[in-house]
PDB file of C-alpha atoms in Angstrom:
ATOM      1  CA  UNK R   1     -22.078  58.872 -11.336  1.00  0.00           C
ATOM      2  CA  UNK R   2     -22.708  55.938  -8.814  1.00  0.00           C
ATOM      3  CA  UNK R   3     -21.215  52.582 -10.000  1.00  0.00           C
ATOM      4  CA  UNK R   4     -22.144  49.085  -8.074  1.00  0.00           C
ATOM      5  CA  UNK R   5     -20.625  46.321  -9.105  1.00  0.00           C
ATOM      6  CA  UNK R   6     -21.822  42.852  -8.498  1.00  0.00           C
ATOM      7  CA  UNK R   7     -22.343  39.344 -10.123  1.00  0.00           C
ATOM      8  CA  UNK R   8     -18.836  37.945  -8.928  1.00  0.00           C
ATOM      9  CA  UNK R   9     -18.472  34.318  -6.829  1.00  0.00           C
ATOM     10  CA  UNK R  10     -16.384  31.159  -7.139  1.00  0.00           C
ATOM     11  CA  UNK R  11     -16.739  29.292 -10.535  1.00  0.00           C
ATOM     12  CA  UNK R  12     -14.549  26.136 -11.523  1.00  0.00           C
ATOM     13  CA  UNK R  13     -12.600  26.634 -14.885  1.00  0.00           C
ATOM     14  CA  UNK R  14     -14.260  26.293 -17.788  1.00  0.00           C
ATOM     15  CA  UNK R  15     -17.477  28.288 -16.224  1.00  0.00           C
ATOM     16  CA  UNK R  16     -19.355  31.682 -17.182  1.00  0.00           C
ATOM     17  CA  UNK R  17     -19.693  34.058 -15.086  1.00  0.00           C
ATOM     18  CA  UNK R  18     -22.179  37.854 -15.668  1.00  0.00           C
ATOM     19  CA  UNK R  19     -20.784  41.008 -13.879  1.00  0.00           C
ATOM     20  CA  UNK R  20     -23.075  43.972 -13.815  1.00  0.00           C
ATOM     21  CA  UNK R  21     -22.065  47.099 -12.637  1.00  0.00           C
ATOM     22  CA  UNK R  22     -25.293  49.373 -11.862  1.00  0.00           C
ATOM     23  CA  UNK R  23     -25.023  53.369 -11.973  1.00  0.00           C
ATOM     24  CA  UNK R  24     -26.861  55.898 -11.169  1.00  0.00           C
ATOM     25  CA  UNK R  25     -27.089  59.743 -12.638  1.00  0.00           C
ATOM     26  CA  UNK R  26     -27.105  61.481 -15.220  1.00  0.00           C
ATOM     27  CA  UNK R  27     -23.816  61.091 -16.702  1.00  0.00           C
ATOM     28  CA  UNK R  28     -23.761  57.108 -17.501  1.00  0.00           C
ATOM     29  CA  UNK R  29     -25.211  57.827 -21.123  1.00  0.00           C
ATOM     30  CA  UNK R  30     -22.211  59.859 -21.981  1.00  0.00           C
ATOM     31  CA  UNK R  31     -19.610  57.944 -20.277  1.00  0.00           C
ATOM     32  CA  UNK R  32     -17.584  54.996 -21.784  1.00  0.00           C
ATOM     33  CA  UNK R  33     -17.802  52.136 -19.430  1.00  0.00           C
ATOM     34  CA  UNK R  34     -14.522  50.338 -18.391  1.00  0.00           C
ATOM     35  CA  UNK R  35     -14.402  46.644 -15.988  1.00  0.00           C
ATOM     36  CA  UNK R  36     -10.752  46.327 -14.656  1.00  0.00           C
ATOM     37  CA  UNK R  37      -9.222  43.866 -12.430  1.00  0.00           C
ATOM     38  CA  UNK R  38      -6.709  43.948 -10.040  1.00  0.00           C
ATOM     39  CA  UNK R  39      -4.894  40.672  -7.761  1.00  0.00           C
ATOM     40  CA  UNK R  40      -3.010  41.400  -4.980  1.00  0.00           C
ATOM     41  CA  UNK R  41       0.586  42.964  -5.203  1.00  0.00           C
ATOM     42  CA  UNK R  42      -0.281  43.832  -8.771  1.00  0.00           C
ATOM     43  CA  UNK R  43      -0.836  46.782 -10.563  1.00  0.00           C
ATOM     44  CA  UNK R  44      -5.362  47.067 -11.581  1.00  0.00           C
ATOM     45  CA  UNK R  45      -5.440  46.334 -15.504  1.00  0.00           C
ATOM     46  CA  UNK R  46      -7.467  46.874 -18.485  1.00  0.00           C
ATOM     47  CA  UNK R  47      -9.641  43.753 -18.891  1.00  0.00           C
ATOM     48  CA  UNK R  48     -12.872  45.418 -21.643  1.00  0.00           C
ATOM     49  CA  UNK R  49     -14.080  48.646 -22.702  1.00  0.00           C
ATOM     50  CA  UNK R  50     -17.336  49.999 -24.147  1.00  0.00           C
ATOM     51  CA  UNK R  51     -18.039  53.117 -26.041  1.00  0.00           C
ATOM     52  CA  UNK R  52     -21.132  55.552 -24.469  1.00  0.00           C
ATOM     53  CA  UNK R  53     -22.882  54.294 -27.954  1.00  0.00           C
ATOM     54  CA  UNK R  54     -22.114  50.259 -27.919  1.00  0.00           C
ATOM     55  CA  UNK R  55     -20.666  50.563 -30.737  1.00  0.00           C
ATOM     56  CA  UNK R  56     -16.927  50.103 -30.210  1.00  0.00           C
ATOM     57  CA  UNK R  57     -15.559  47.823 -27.613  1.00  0.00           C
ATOM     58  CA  UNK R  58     -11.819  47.020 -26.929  1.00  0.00           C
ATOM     59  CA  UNK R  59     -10.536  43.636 -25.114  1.00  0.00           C
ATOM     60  CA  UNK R  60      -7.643  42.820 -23.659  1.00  0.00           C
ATOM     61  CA  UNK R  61      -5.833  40.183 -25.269  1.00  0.00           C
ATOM     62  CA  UNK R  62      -6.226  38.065 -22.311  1.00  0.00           C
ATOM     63  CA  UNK R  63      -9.663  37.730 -22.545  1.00  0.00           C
ATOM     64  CA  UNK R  64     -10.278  38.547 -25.884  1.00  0.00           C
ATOM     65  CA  UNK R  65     -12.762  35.870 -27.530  1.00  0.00           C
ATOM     66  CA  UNK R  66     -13.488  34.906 -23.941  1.00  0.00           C
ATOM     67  CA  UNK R  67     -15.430  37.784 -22.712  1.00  0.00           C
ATOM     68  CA  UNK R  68     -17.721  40.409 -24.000  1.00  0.00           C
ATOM     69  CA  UNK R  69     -18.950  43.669 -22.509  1.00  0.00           C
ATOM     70  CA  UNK R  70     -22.337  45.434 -23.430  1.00  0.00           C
ATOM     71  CA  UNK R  71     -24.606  48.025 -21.915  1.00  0.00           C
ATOM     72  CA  UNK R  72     -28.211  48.705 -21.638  1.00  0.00           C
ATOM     73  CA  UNK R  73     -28.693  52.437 -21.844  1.00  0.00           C
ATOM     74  CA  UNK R  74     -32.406  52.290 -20.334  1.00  0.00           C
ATOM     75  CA  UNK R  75     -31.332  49.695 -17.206  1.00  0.00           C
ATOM     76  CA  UNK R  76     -27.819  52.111 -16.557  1.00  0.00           C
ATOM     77  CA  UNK R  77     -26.310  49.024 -16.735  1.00  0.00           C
ATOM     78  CA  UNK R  78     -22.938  47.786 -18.002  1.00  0.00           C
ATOM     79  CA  UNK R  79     -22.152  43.799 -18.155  1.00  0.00           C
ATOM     80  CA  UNK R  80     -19.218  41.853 -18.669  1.00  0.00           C
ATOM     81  CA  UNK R  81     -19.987  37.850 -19.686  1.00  0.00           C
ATOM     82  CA  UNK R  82     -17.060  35.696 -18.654  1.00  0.00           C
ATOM     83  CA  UNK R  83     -17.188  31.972 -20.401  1.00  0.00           C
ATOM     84  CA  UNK R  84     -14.408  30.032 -20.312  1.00  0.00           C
ATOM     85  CA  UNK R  85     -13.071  31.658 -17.547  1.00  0.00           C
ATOM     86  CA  UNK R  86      -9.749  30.239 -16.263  1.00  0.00           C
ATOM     87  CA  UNK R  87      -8.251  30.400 -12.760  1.00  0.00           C
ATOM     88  CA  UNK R  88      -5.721  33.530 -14.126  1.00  0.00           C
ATOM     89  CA  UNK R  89      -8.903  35.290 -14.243  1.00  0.00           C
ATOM     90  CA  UNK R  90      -9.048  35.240 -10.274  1.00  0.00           C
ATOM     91  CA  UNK R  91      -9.359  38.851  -9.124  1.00  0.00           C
ATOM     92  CA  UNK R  92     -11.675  41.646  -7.650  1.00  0.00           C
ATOM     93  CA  UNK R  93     -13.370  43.431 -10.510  1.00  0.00           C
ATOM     94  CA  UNK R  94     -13.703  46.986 -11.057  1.00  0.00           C
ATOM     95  CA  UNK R  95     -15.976  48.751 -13.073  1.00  0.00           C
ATOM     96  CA  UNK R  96     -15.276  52.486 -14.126  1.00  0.00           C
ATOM     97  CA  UNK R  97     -16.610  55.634 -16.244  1.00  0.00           C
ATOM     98  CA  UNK R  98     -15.449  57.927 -18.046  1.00  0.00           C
ATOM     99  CA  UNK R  99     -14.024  58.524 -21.591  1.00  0.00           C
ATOM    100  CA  UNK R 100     -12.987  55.855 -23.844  1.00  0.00           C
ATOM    101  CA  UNK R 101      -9.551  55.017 -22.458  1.00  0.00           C
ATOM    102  CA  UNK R 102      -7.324  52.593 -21.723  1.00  0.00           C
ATOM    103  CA  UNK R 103      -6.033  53.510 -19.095  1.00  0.00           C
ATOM    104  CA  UNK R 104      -7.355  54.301 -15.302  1.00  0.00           C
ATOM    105  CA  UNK R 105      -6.439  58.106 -15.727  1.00  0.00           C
ATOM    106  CA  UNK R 106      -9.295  58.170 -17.939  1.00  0.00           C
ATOM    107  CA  UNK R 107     -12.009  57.168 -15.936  1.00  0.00           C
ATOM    108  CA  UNK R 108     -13.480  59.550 -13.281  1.00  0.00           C
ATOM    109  CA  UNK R 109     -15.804  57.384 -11.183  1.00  0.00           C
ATOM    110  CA  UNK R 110     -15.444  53.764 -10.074  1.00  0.00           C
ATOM    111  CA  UNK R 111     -17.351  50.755  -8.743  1.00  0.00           C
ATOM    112  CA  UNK R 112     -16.337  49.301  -5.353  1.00  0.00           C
ATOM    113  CA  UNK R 113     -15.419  46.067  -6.580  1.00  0.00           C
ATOM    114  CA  UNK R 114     -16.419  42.541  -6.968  1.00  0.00           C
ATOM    115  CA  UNK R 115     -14.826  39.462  -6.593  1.00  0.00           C
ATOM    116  CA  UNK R 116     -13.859  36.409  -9.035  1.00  0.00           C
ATOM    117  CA  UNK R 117     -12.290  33.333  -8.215  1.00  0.00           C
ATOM    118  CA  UNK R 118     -12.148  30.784 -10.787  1.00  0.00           C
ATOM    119  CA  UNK R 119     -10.947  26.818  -8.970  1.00  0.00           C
ATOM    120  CA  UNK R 120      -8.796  24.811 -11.412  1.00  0.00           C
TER     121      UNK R 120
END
């Protein structure tokens, strides 16, 4: 599996923001689809995860109620809408797949990254 990332950009607080992360072969059906983010001199974290059905989804608590993470099957697409966003949320995002996990051991293949910053 291919993943591209992209959507990310400079918002003001309070703003929305779409990432989509695009993939390519066979495998994105089965895989669970993961978007972590990462700031400099920190360790990447868990931000939203989705099952390879739709069904279940996990958030972290940081952005829980905030963001939301779906998938379109026929587009081998993943998105993650980000209202409300705050400038905490700053950081390149990373989209991932693999199995349902939360954490990066459990993904096999990842995006290159895309960038959020959020101006207070």
């Amino acid at each position: 599996v291919q993943l591209q990332a992209y959507g990310g950009g400079l918002v003001q607080a309070g703003g929305s923001l779409r990432l989509s992360c695009a993939a390519s072969g066979r495998s994105f059906s089965s895989s669970a689809m993961g978007w972590f983010r990462q700031v400099p001199e920190k360790e990447r974290e868990l931000v939203a995860v989705i099952s390879m059905s739709g069904a279940t989804t996990y958030f972290a608590d940081s952005v829980r109620g905030r963001f939301t993470i779906s998938r379109d099957i026929a587009k081998n697409t993943v998105y993650l809408q980000m209202n409300s966003l705050k400038p905490e949320d700053t950081a390149v995002y990373y989209c991932a797949a693999g199995r349902f996990s939360l954490r990066e051991i459990g993904y096999e293949y990842w995006g290159q990254g895309t960038q959020v910053t959020v101006s207070s």
